[in-house]
Coordinates of C-alpha atoms in Angstrom, one line a residue:
M1 CA -83.0 31.7 -48.4
I2 CA -81.7 32.0 -45.0
T3 CA -84.4 32.1 -42.4
N4 CA -84.1 34.2 -39.0
G5 CA -83.8 31.1 -37.0
A6 CA -80.7 30.0 -39.3
L7 CA -79.3 33.8 -38.6
I8 CA -79.5 33.2 -34.9
T9 CA -78.0 29.9 -35.0
F10 CA -75.1 31.6 -36.8
Y11 CA -74.5 34.2 -34.3
I12 CA -74.7 31.8 -31.7
S13 CA -72.2 29.5 -33.5
I14 CA -69.6 32.5 -34.3
I15 CA -69.7 33.3 -30.5
G16 CA -68.7 29.9 -29.6
L17 CA -66.2 29.6 -32.2
V18 CA -64.6 33.0 -31.0
L19 CA -64.4 31.6 -27.5
I20 CA -62.5 28.5 -28.8
V21 CA -60.1 30.6 -31.0
S22 CA -59.5 33.1 -28.2
R23 CA -59.1 30.0 -25.4
N24 CA -56.3 28.6 -27.8
L25 CA -54.5 32.1 -28.1
R26 CA -55.0 32.9 -24.7
T27 CA -53.5 29.6 -23.3
N28 CA -50.7 30.1 -26.0
R29 CA -51.2 26.7 -27.4
S30 CA -48.6 26.7 -30.3
H31 CA -48.8 23.0 -31.3
L32 CA -49.7 21.9 -34.8
I33 CA -53.2 20.5 -33.9
N34 CA -54.3 23.6 -32.0
K35 CA -53.2 25.8 -34.8
I36 CA -55.2 23.5 -37.4
Y37 CA -58.4 23.6 -35.3
V38 CA -58.0 27.5 -34.8
A39 CA -57.9 27.8 -38.6
F40 CA -60.7 25.3 -38.9
S41 CA -62.7 27.7 -36.5
M42 CA -61.7 30.8 -38.5
I43 CA -63.1 28.8 -41.7
L44 CA -66.3 28.1 -40.2
I45 CA -66.7 31.6 -38.8
E46 CA -65.7 33.0 -42.5
W47 CA -68.5 30.8 -44.0
M48 CA -70.9 31.6 -41.4
I49 CA -70.1 35.6 -42.0
A50 CA -70.5 35.2 -45.8
L51 CA -73.9 33.6 -45.3
I52 CA -75.0 36.3 -42.9
G53 CA -73.8 38.9 -45.5
M54 CA -76.2 36.9 -48.3
R55 CA -79.2 37.0 -45.8
F56 CA -78.8 41.1 -45.7
T57 CA -78.3 41.4 -49.4
A58 CA -81.1 42.4 -51.8
P59 CA -82.6 39.5 -53.7
G60 CA -81.9 41.2 -57.0
D61 CA -78.2 41.8 -56.6
E62 CA -77.0 38.6 -58.3
I63 CA -73.6 39.9 -58.4
M64 CA -73.3 40.3 -54.7
L65 CA -75.1 37.4 -53.8
Y66 CA -72.5 35.2 -56.2
V67 CA -69.6 37.2 -54.4
W68 CA -71.0 36.1 -50.9
D69 CA -71.8 32.6 -52.1
A70 CA -68.0 32.3 -53.5
L71 CA -66.7 33.3 -50.2
S72 CA -68.8 30.8 -48.6
N73 CA -67.5 28.2 -50.8
F74 CA -64.2 29.0 -49.3
G75 CA -65.3 27.4 -46.2
T76 CA -67.3 24.8 -47.8
S77 CA -63.9 23.6 -49.8
L78 CA -61.4 24.0 -47.0
A79 CA -63.4 22.6 -43.8
P80 CA -63.3 19.1 -44.6
V81 CA -59.5 19.2 -45.5
L82 CA -58.9 20.6 -42.1
L83 CA -60.9 18.2 -40.4
L84 CA -58.9 15.4 -42.4
L85 CA -55.7 17.1 -41.0
I86 CA -56.7 17.2 -37.5
A87 CA -57.4 13.5 -37.4
L88 CA -54.0 12.8 -39.1
V89 CA -51.8 15.1 -36.9
F90 CA -53.9 13.5 -33.9
T91 CA -53.0 10.1 -34.8
H92 CA -49.6 10.3 -36.5
H93 CA -48.1 12.7 -34.1
Y94 CA -46.9 15.2 -36.7
D95 CA -44.9 18.4 -35.6
Q96 CA -45.3 20.0 -38.9
L97 CA -47.2 18.8 -42.1
P98 CA -45.2 16.6 -44.5
K99 CA -44.9 17.7 -47.9
R100 CA -47.2 15.0 -49.2
V101 CA -49.9 16.2 -46.7
R102 CA -49.9 19.8 -47.9
G103 CA -51.0 18.2 -51.4
L104 CA -54.5 17.6 -49.7
F105 CA -54.9 21.9 -50.2
L106 CA -54.6 21.4 -54.2
V107 CA -58.3 20.4 -54.7
P108 CA -59.7 23.4 -52.5
L109 CA -57.4 25.7 -54.2
L110 CA -58.6 24.6 -57.6
T111 CA -62.2 24.6 -56.4
N112 CA -62.0 28.4 -55.2
V113 CA -60.4 29.2 -58.8
M114 CA -63.4 27.5 -60.5
I115 CA -66.1 29.1 -58.4
W116 CA -64.6 32.6 -59.1
T117 CA -64.1 32.1 -62.7
N118 CA -67.4 30.0 -63.0
P119 CA -69.1 32.9 -65.3
L120 CA -66.3 31.9 -68.0
H121 CA -66.9 28.5 -68.1
H122 CA -69.9 27.2 -66.0
L123 CA -68.0 24.1 -64.6
H124 CA -69.2 24.5 -61.4
Y125 CA -72.7 26.1 -61.7
K126 CA -74.6 25.8 -64.6
H127 CA -77.1 27.8 -63.1
F128 CA -76.7 29.8 -59.8
S129 CA -79.3 31.0 -57.3
V130 CA -79.5 31.2 -53.6
I131 CA -82.5 28.9 -53.9
A132 CA -81.3 25.7 -53.6
S133 CA -84.2 24.0 -55.7
E134 CA -83.2 26.2 -58.5
V135 CA -79.4 25.6 -58.3
V136 CA -78.1 23.5 -61.2
F137 CA -74.6 22.1 -60.8
G138 CA -71.8 21.6 -63.3
P139 CA -69.7 18.8 -63.4
Y140 CA -66.9 20.0 -61.5
M141 CA -69.1 20.3 -58.4
Y142 CA -69.1 16.5 -58.2
I143 CA -65.5 16.5 -58.1
S144 CA -65.1 19.3 -55.4
G145 CA -68.1 17.6 -53.6
G146 CA -66.7 14.1 -53.6
Y147 CA -63.1 15.0 -52.7
S148 CA -64.8 16.9 -49.6
Y149 CA -67.0 13.8 -48.6
L150 CA -64.0 11.8 -49.0
C151 CA -61.9 13.8 -46.8
M152 CA -64.5 13.9 -44.2
I153 CA -65.0 9.9 -44.2
A154 CA -61.3 9.4 -44.1
A155 CA -61.0 11.7 -41.1
I156 CA -63.7 9.6 -39.3
V157 CA -62.0 6.2 -40.1
I158 CA -58.5 7.2 -39.3
I159 CA -59.4 8.6 -35.7
L160 CA -61.7 5.4 -35.0
H161 CA -59.3 3.2 -36.2
F162 CA -56.4 4.8 -33.9
A163 CA -59.0 4.6 -30.9
F164 CA -59.8 1.1 -31.2
K165 CA -55.9 0.1 -32.2
S166 CA -54.9 2.1 -28.8
N167 CA -57.8 0.3 -26.8
N168 CA -57.8 3.4 -24.7
R169 CA -61.0 4.6 -23.1
L170 CA -60.2 8.4 -23.3
Y171 CA -59.2 8.2 -26.8
M172 CA -62.4 6.1 -27.6
Q173 CA -64.6 9.0 -26.1
Q174 CA -62.4 11.8 -28.0
A175 CA -62.7 9.7 -31.2
V176 CA -66.5 9.2 -30.7
M177 CA -67.1 13.0 -30.3
F178 CA -65.0 14.1 -33.2
S179 CA -66.8 11.5 -35.5
L180 CA -70.2 12.6 -34.6
G181 CA -69.2 16.1 -35.1
T182 CA -67.8 15.2 -38.6
L183 CA -70.4 12.7 -39.3
I184 CA -73.7 14.9 -39.1
P185 CA -72.5 17.8 -41.7
L186 CA -71.4 15.1 -43.9
A187 CA -74.7 13.5 -43.9
V188 CA -76.5 16.6 -44.3
S189 CA -74.1 18.1 -47.1
M190 CA -74.7 14.9 -49.3
L191 CA -78.5 14.9 -48.7
A192 CA -78.4 18.5 -49.9
T193 CA -76.1 18.0 -52.8
F194 CA -77.8 15.1 -54.4
K195 CA -81.3 16.6 -53.4
V196 CA -82.6 13.7 -51.7
L197 CA -84.1 16.4 -49.4
D198 CA -85.4 19.9 -50.0
L199 CA -82.7 21.7 -47.9
S200 CA -81.7 25.5 -48.2
I201 CA -78.1 26.4 -48.5
A202 CA -77.9 27.2 -45.0
A203 CA -78.4 23.7 -44.0
T204 CA -74.9 22.5 -44.5
P205 CA -73.2 25.3 -42.4
I206 CA -76.0 25.0 -39.8
S207 CA -75.1 21.4 -39.4
F208 CA -71.5 22.3 -38.6
V209 CA -73.4 23.8 -35.3
F210 CA -73.1 19.9 -34.4
T211 CA -69.7 19.9 -35.1
V212 CA -68.8 22.9 -32.8
I213 CA -71.1 21.2 -30.1
F214 CA -69.5 17.6 -30.2
H215 CA -65.9 19.2 -30.7
G216 CA -66.5 21.5 -27.8
I217 CA -67.4 18.7 -25.5
A218 CA -64.3 16.7 -26.9
I219 CA -62.1 19.6 -26.2
E220 CA -63.4 21.1 -22.8
K221 CA -64.5 17.7 -21.2
L222 CA -62.1 15.1 -22.8
N223 CA -59.0 17.4 -23.3
F224 CA -59.2 16.5 -27.2
L225 CA -56.5 19.2 -28.1
N226 CA -54.0 18.3 -25.1
I227 CA -51.9 16.3 -27.8
T228 CA -51.8 13.6 -25.5
P229 CA -51.0 10.8 -28.0
I230 CA -47.9 13.2 -29.3
A231 CA -46.8 13.9 -25.8
T232 CA -47.1 10.0 -24.9
Q233 CA -45.1 9.4 -28.2
H234 CA -42.4 12.0 -27.4
I235 CA -42.1 10.4 -23.6
L236 CA -41.6 7.1 -25.3
D237 CA -39.0 8.1 -27.5
W238 CA -37.2 9.9 -24.7
I239 CA -37.4 7.0 -22.4
S240 CA -36.1 4.3 -25.0
D241 CA -34.2 4.7 -28.3
C242 CA -36.7 2.0 -29.7
Y243 CA -39.7 0.2 -28.7
L244 CA -42.1 -2.5 -30.4
I245 CA -45.4 -3.7 -29.2
L246 CA -46.5 -7.1 -29.9
S247 CA -49.8 -8.8 -29.4
E248 CA -50.1 -12.3 -27.4
T249 CA -49.7 -14.4 -30.8
G250 CA -46.6 -12.3 -31.7
L251 CA -48.4 -9.8 -34.1
V252 CA -46.6 -6.7 -34.4
L253 CA -48.7 -3.9 -33.2
N254 CA -46.8 -0.6 -33.2
Y255 CA -43.2 0.7 -32.9
N256 CA -41.8 4.2 -33.0
Q257 CA -39.8 5.8 -35.7
P258 CA -36.2 5.1 -34.5
F259 CA -37.3 1.5 -34.2
A260 CA -38.5 1.6 -37.9
Q261 CA -35.4 3.4 -39.3
I262 CA -32.8 1.5 -37.6
I263 CA -34.2 -1.9 -36.7
G264 CA -37.5 -2.4 -38.3
S265 CA -36.5 -1.7 -42.0
R266 CA -33.3 -3.8 -41.5
C267 CA -34.9 -6.7 -40.1
G268 CA -38.2 -6.6 -42.1
I269 CA -40.5 -6.0 -39.1
E270 CA -43.6 -4.4 -40.1
I271 CA -47.0 -3.5 -38.5
N272 CA -49.8 -6.0 -38.6
K273 CA -47.1 -8.6 -39.6
P274 CA -46.3 -11.8 -37.4
L275 CA -42.9 -12.1 -36.3
I276 CA -42.9 -15.7 -37.4
N277 CA -43.3 -14.9 -40.9
I278 CA -40.5 -12.6 -41.3
Q279 CA -38.0 -13.8 -43.5
R280 CA -34.5 -12.4 -44.1
D281 CA -32.3 -15.2 -45.3
H282 CA -30.0 -12.9 -47.5
D283 CA -29.0 -11.2 -44.3
P284 CA -28.0 -13.4 -41.2
S285 CA -27.5 -10.8 -38.7
A286 CA -31.1 -9.7 -39.5
M287 CA -32.5 -13.0 -38.9
T288 CA -30.4 -13.5 -35.8
A289 CA -32.0 -10.4 -34.2
V290 CA -35.4 -11.7 -35.4
Y291 CA -34.9 -15.3 -33.9
N292 CA -33.5 -13.6 -30.6
L293 CA -36.5 -11.5 -30.4
I294 CA -39.0 -14.5 -31.1
S295 CA -37.0 -16.7 -28.3
S296 CA -37.0 -13.9 -25.8
V297 CA -40.9 -13.4 -26.1
E298 CA -41.4 -17.3 -25.7
S299 CA -39.0 -17.2 -22.7
A300 CA -40.9 -14.2 -21.3
R301 CA -44.2 -15.8 -21.9
E302 CA -43.4 -18.9 -20.4
S303 CA -41.6 -17.3 -17.1
R304 CA -44.2 -14.5 -17.1
S305 CA -41.4 -12.1 -16.3
S306 CA -39.1 -9.7 -18.1
I307 CA -36.5 -11.2 -20.3
A308 CA -33.3 -9.0 -21.1
Y309 CA -30.4 -9.8 -23.4
E310 CA -28.1 -7.7 -25.6
Q311 CA -28.5 -7.3 -29.5
M312 CA -25.8 -6.1 -32.0
I313 CA -27.6 -4.5 -35.4
V314 CA -25.5 -3.6 -38.5
A315 CA -27.1 -0.2 -39.8
D316 CA -25.7 2.6 -41.8
G317 CA -22.3 0.9 -42.2
R318 CA -21.8 0.7 -38.3
L319 CA -22.3 -1.6 -35.5
H320 CA -25.1 -0.5 -33.1
Y321 CA -25.5 -2.4 -29.6
Y322 CA -28.7 -2.6 -27.9
M323 CA -30.0 -3.8 -24.3
V324 CA -33.4 -5.4 -25.2
E325 CA -36.1 -6.0 -22.6
V326 CA -39.1 -8.1 -23.4
T327 CA -41.9 -7.6 -20.8
P328 CA -45.3 -9.4 -20.9
L329 CA -48.3 -7.3 -20.5
I330 CA -50.7 -9.0 -18.3
I331 CA -54.3 -7.8 -17.5
N332 CA -56.4 -10.2 -15.2
K333 CA -53.7 -12.8 -15.0
A334 CA -53.8 -13.3 -18.6
I335 CA -50.7 -12.5 -21.1
V336 CA -52.3 -9.9 -23.8
G337 CA -49.1 -8.7 -25.5
F338 CA -45.4 -8.1 -25.0
S339 CA -43.7 -4.4 -24.9
V340 CA -40.0 -4.8 -26.2
I341 CA -37.8 -1.8 -25.4
Y342 CA -34.4 -1.2 -27.0
K343 CA -31.8 0.9 -25.3
D344 CA -29.0 1.7 -27.4
V345 CA -25.8 1.2 -25.6
T346 CA -23.3 1.8 -28.3
K347 CA -22.0 5.0 -27.1
L348 CA -21.7 3.3 -23.7
K349 CA -19.8 0.4 -24.8
E350 CA -17.6 2.8 -26.8
S351 CA -17.0 4.9 -23.7
M352 CA -16.1 1.6 -21.5
Q353 CA -13.5 0.7 -24.2
N354 CA -12.0 3.7 -24.3
L355 CA -12.0 3.9 -20.5
Q356 CA -10.4 0.4 -20.3
N357 CA -7.9 1.5 -22.9
S358 CA -6.9 4.7 -20.8
Q359 CA -6.7 2.7 -17.9
K360 CA -4.0 0.2 -19.5
R361 CA -2.2 3.2 -20.6
M362 CA -2.4 4.8 -17.3
M363 CA -1.1 1.4 -15.5
E364 CA 1.6 1.0 -18.2
R365 CA 2.9 4.5 -17.6
E366 CA 2.7 3.9 -13.9
R367 CA 4.6 0.6 -14.1
L368 CA 7.3 2.5 -16.3
A369 CA 7.5 4.9 -13.6
S370 CA 8.0 2.4 -10.9
L371 CA 10.7 0.8 -13.2
G372 CA 12.5 4.1 -13.2
Q373 CA 12.5 4.5 -9.4
M374 CA 13.8 0.8 -9.2
V375 CA 16.8 1.5 -11.7
G376 CA 19.1 2.8 -9.0
G377 CA 18.0 -0.1 -6.7
I378 CA 18.5 -2.5 -9.3
A379 CA 22.1 -1.2 -10.3
H380 CA 23.0 -1.3 -6.6
N381 CA 21.7 -4.7 -5.9
L382 CA 23.4 -6.3 -9.1
K383 CA 26.8 -4.6 -8.5
T384 CA 27.1 -6.0 -5.0
P385 CA 27.1 -9.7 -5.9
I386 CA 29.0 -8.9 -9.1
M387 CA 31.8 -7.4 -7.0
S388 CA 31.5 -10.7 -4.7
I389 CA 31.8 -12.8 -7.8
A390 CA 34.7 -11.0 -9.1
G391 CA 36.4 -10.8 -5.8
A392 CA 35.8 -14.8 -5.4
L393 CA 37.3 -15.4 -9.1
N394 CA 40.5 -13.3 -7.9
A395 CA 40.9 -15.3 -4.7
M396 CA 40.4 -18.6 -6.7
N397 CA 42.9 -17.4 -9.3
D398 CA 45.6 -16.9 -6.5
L399 CA 44.7 -20.2 -5.0
V400 CA 45.3 -21.9 -8.3
D401 CA 48.5 -20.0 -8.9
E402 CA 49.7 -21.1 -5.3
C403 CA 48.7 -24.7 -6.2
Q404 CA 50.8 -24.6 -9.5
R405 CA 53.9 -23.2 -7.7
S406 CA 53.8 -25.7 -5.0
F407 CA 53.9 -28.9 -7.6
G408 CA 57.3 -30.6 -6.7
D409 CA 58.0 -28.7 -3.5
P410 CA 58.6 -31.5 -0.8
E411 CA 57.4 -29.0 2.0
V412 CA 53.8 -28.9 0.6
T413 CA 52.0 -31.9 2.2
P414 CA 48.7 -33.3 1.1
A415 CA 47.0 -31.6 4.0
D416 CA 48.1 -28.3 2.3
Y417 CA 46.4 -29.0 -0.8
R418 CA 43.1 -30.2 0.9
E419 CA 43.2 -26.9 2.6
I420 CA 43.4 -25.0 -0.8
A421 CA 40.7 -27.2 -2.1
Q422 CA 38.6 -26.1 0.5
E423 CA 39.0 -22.5 0.3
M424 CA 38.2 -22.9 -3.4
T425 CA 35.1 -24.6 -2.6
D426 CA 34.0 -22.0 -0.1
W427 CA 34.6 -19.4 -2.7
I428 CA 32.5 -21.2 -5.2
H429 CA 29.6 -21.5 -2.7
R430 CA 29.6 -17.7 -2.3
C431 CA 29.5 -17.3 -6.0
K432 CA 26.6 -19.4 -6.3
D433 CA 24.7 -17.6 -3.7
S434 CA 25.6 -14.5 -5.7
C435 CA 24.2 -15.8 -8.6
S436 CA 21.2 -17.3 -7.1
Y437 CA 20.5 -13.7 -5.7
M438 CA 20.9 -12.0 -9.1
S439 CA 18.5 -14.6 -10.6
D440 CA 15.8 -13.6 -7.8
I441 CA 16.6 -9.9 -8.8
I442 CA 16.3 -10.4 -12.6
T443 CA 12.9 -12.7 -12.2
A444 CA 11.5 -10.1 -10.0
V445 CA 12.3 -7.3 -12.3
K446 CA 11.4 -9.1 -15.4
G447 CA 8.0 -9.8 -14.0
Q448 CA 7.4 -6.1 -13.2
A449 CA 8.5 -5.2 -16.8
A450 CA 6.2 -7.5 -18.3
N451 CA 3.5 -6.0 -20.8
M452 CA 0.5 -4.9 -18.9
N453 CA -1.7 -6.6 -21.7
A454 CA -0.4 -10.0 -20.7
S455 CA -1.9 -11.6 -17.7
D456 CA 0.7 -14.4 -16.2
K457 CA -1.4 -16.2 -13.7
V458 CA 0.5 -18.7 -11.5
T459 CA 0.2 -20.3 -8.2
F460 CA 2.6 -18.7 -5.5
T461 CA 2.8 -18.4 -1.9
P462 CA 2.6 -15.2 -0.1
E463 CA 5.9 -15.8 1.3
E464 CA 7.2 -15.5 -2.6
L465 CA 5.1 -12.1 -2.7
L466 CA 7.2 -11.0 0.6
R467 CA 10.3 -12.0 -0.9
R468 CA 10.0 -10.3 -4.5
T469 CA 8.8 -6.9 -2.8
T470 CA 11.8 -7.0 -0.4
L471 CA 14.3 -7.6 -3.2
L472 CA 12.8 -4.7 -5.4
M473 CA 12.5 -2.3 -2.6
R474 CA 15.6 -3.0 -0.7
H475 CA 17.6 0.0 -2.4
E476 CA 14.9 2.4 -1.9
L477 CA 14.7 1.4 1.9
T478 CA 18.3 1.8 2.5
V479 CA 18.8 5.1 0.3
H480 CA 15.9 6.7 2.7
N481 CA 17.3 4.9 6.0
C482 CA 14.0 3.0 6.4
Q483 CA 13.8 -0.4 7.8
L484 CA 10.9 -3.0 6.8
V485 CA 9.7 -5.3 9.0
S486 CA 7.6 -8.4 7.3
E487 CA 5.0 -10.4 9.4
N488 CA 3.5 -13.4 7.5
N489 CA 0.9 -15.1 9.7
V490 CA -0.7 -17.2 6.6
P491 CA -0.5 -20.8 7.0
P492 CA 2.1 -22.4 4.6
S493 CA -0.8 -24.6 2.8
V494 CA -2.4 -21.3 1.4
M495 CA -1.4 -20.7 -2.0
L496 CA -2.3 -17.7 -4.2
H497 CA -3.2 -17.8 -8.0
G498 CA -3.1 -15.0 -10.1
D499 CA -0.8 -12.4 -11.4
I500 CA 2.0 -12.2 -8.9
N501 CA 3.5 -9.2 -10.7
N502 CA 0.4 -7.4 -10.1
L503 CA 0.3 -7.9 -6.5
V504 CA 4.1 -7.1 -6.4
Q505 CA 3.3 -3.8 -8.2
I506 CA 0.6 -2.8 -5.5
V507 CA 2.8 -3.8 -2.6
N508 CA 5.6 -1.7 -4.0
N509 CA 3.5 1.0 -4.3
F510 CA 2.2 1.0 -0.8
I511 CA 6.0 0.8 0.6
A512 CA 7.2 3.6 -1.8
N513 CA 4.3 5.9 -0.7
A514 CA 5.3 4.9 3.0
I515 CA 9.0 6.0 2.4
D516 CA 8.0 9.2 0.7
A517 CA 5.6 10.0 3.7
Q518 CA 8.6 9.7 6.4
L519 CA 9.1 12.7 8.7
P520 CA 12.8 13.4 9.9
Q521 CA 12.2 12.7 13.4
S522 CA 9.6 9.8 13.2
D523 CA 10.3 6.3 13.4
H524 CA 11.4 4.9 10.0
T525 CA 10.1 1.5 10.3
I526 CA 7.5 0.4 8.0
H527 CA 5.7 -2.8 8.8
L528 CA 4.4 -5.2 6.3
K529 CA 1.7 -7.6 7.4
I530 CA -0.1 -10.7 5.8
W531 CA -3.1 -12.4 7.7
Q532 CA -5.9 -14.6 6.9
E533 CA -9.5 -13.9 8.7
D534 CA -12.5 -16.0 7.6
D535 CA -12.8 -16.5 4.0
Q536 CA -10.4 -13.6 3.2
L537 CA -6.8 -12.8 3.0
S538 CA -5.6 -9.3 3.8
L539 CA -2.0 -7.3 3.4
S540 CA -1.3 -4.0 5.1
V541 CA 1.5 -1.5 5.1
S542 CA 1.8 0.9 7.9
D543 CA 4.1 3.8 8.3
H544 CA 4.8 6.5 11.2
G545 CA 4.8 9.0 8.8
S546 CA 2.8 12.2 8.0
G547 CA -0.5 10.5 7.7
I548 CA -3.6 11.5 5.6
S549 CA -4.9 15.2 5.5
D550 CA -8.6 15.8 5.3
S551 CA -8.7 17.3 1.9
V552 CA -6.8 14.3 0.4
R553 CA -9.0 11.7 2.5
R554 CA -12.4 12.9 1.0
H555 CA -10.9 12.1 -2.8
L556 CA -8.4 9.2 -1.9
L557 CA -9.5 5.9 -4.2
K558 CA -12.2 8.0 -5.9
E559 CA -10.2 9.8 -8.4
M560 CA -6.4 10.4 -9.1
I561 CA -5.1 12.7 -6.4
T562 CA -1.4 13.1 -4.9
S563 CA -0.2 14.6 -1.7
K564 CA 3.4 14.9 -3.2
G565 CA 2.5 17.9 -5.4
T566 CA 4.5 17.7 -8.8
A567 CA 6.4 14.9 -7.5
G568 CA 3.4 12.6 -8.0
A569 CA 0.6 12.1 -10.3
G570 CA -1.9 10.2 -8.2
L571 CA -2.0 7.1 -10.3
G572 CA -0.6 4.6 -8.0
L573 CA -3.4 4.1 -5.8
Y574 CA -5.8 4.8 -8.2
M575 CA -4.4 2.0 -10.5
S576 CA -4.1 -0.5 -7.6
K577 CA -7.5 0.1 -6.6
A578 CA -8.3 -0.7 -10.3
L579 CA -6.0 -4.0 -10.4
I580 CA -7.2 -5.3 -7.0
Q581 CA -11.0 -4.8 -7.9
G582 CA -10.5 -6.1 -11.6
K583 CA -8.1 -8.9 -11.3
F584 CA -8.6 -10.2 -7.9
D585 CA -12.2 -9.3 -7.0
G586 CA -11.0 -7.5 -3.7
E587 CA -11.0 -4.2 -2.2
L588 CA -8.2 -1.5 -1.2
W589 CA -8.9 0.3 2.0
F590 CA -6.9 2.8 4.4
N591 CA -6.8 3.8 7.9
D592 CA -5.1 6.0 10.3
N593 CA -2.0 4.3 12.0
P594 CA -3.0 4.6 15.9
G595 CA 0.8 5.4 16.4
G596 CA 0.8 8.2 13.7
G597 CA 0.9 7.8 10.2
A598 CA -1.0 5.7 7.9
V599 CA -2.2 2.0 7.0
F600 CA -2.7 1.0 3.4
G601 CA -3.8 -2.4 2.4
F602 CA -6.0 -4.7 0.4
T603 CA -8.4 -7.7 1.0
I604 CA -8.9 -10.7 -1.3
P605 CA -11.6 -13.1 -1.0
L606 CA -10.1 -16.9 -0.8
N607 CA -13.0 -18.3 -2.3
S608 CA -11.9 -16.8 -5.9
E609 CA -8.5 -16.3 -5.5
V610 CA -6.6 -18.6 -3.2
L611 CA -6.2 -22.2 -3.7
Q612 CA -5.9 -24.5 -0.4
E613 CA -3.1 -27.0 -1.0
E614 CA -4.6 -30.5 -1.9
T615 CA -4.8 -33.0 1.2
P616 CA -2.8 -36.0 0.3
L617 CA -4.3 -39.0 0.0
K618 CA -4.5 -41.7 2.6
T619 CA -2.0 -44.6 1.8
E620 CA -4.4 -47.7 0.9
E621 CA -3.6 -51.0 2.6
R622 CA -2.4 -53.4 0.0
S623 CA -2.9 -57.0 -0.1
P624 CA 0.5 -59.1 -0.2
F625 CA -0.8 -60.7 -3.4

């Protein structure tokens, strides 16, 4: 029976368990591991209350004693399962119980059914008694008892294995306290069940007092229920999409769920399996990922520093791009393992590609808009030479008629014919000049109308850049009564290499903005200047217009903004900056003009986009032989 000492122990244990439950409820700990531990505490309380009820029941009231025993077996059957669940949740970071884990409750439920229906079949008790030495167990008792022992042993093994694998002092201390709190009632229960010692029915629940003590130390002193492993796992999942932990020899020690689902399953990477033994000959992309990982680990080992590379993985029928960083873990100057972080950059690459496509479309629209502005200028520039050629042809036709009419006329001397020929030659030179001018116009316009996707890199001089710009902007300057003054201070030996059409577009945009900024009473002179300073080539366009307002200055070159209202889209300078940076490795800048107005320009590094003209070789002295 239950002694007074056991009764006092139950009272003290119940008070301690109530304090544990109330503390969890008071601190609003709603994590799964806390909920399970509260359930475990309530089960122990129910178990001990049933035994206290048995203590105060008359010895002859067998029915009531059996009822109290059946209620106590509710705790006996469920407590080991709950201990196993605590170990599983602590080590596997469950937020909710998987369906397969819920199956652990089937045997305890069956056990309680068997106990309450025992008088019908006597499978649990062949003979029931509150005196342990008089109890005769039925065959099912060994099934339920064995299942309980198996759950408790599994709980100890799981949590100790986790602690040793983590190699963390705090986890080890928590695991030892949990294991001791589980091992003591396990041993007492086995001794009582197999009657190795003559123990009362109160021995097993009393042994759980040690569970309360050791678990209390783990909870209060070692923060056992603060879900540190779960929190650590969630932080790692948040910091990186995937991670992998390797030993010094390349053995796979651990990884998170995203890695297992996307990379591990695809490449055959499994825990406790060396990378060198992984075979995926039927999947070349998977083998490439494994080989890259192995070679990067070796490189990190040799350099004792982090190695980063980009890896492409095919999963779920689509490409995934990862930035992979392999870092050696060094303790006391010795490499003990490697951490591998996989950061998913698929969306970033897609966004960058979309941004590039958008920039190309915007630049194309800007170029077309620029061409639309130049249509009037082109028409004017071509009309003048065409009219000049037509006039020259009419003049030459008159001279030909005059020459034909003079044949046989004795008054017409050879000197007269020479004069006619000279006039015709002069008209032919004028036609050639006009044709050359039209050729320059067509070349410049053709270059500007070229597809933005095609990069036509050529070698050209700053003078050629000025000439094309002047040709294309002549009409705009004339219409708005502006004068362009060019100043080229770059030595003739300096040659530019790149897409001249891009630079022409940028300079034209500067000049067009300068024209639009002119004030009615201001100086309408626009200055275009090119100069060389150290290892950089600079170009600027300055005006005496309205200048740059403070509201525009704060956003200029950072986003598409315009001071022209509905007449502008803000694309010009924004795209000009992209072209200078992307294709010439330069910088676009702006300043206030000291004389009023603004100065816009760009600077190109000579070492990347400028070629110095080759120095002629000295003439070698040759032997007369």
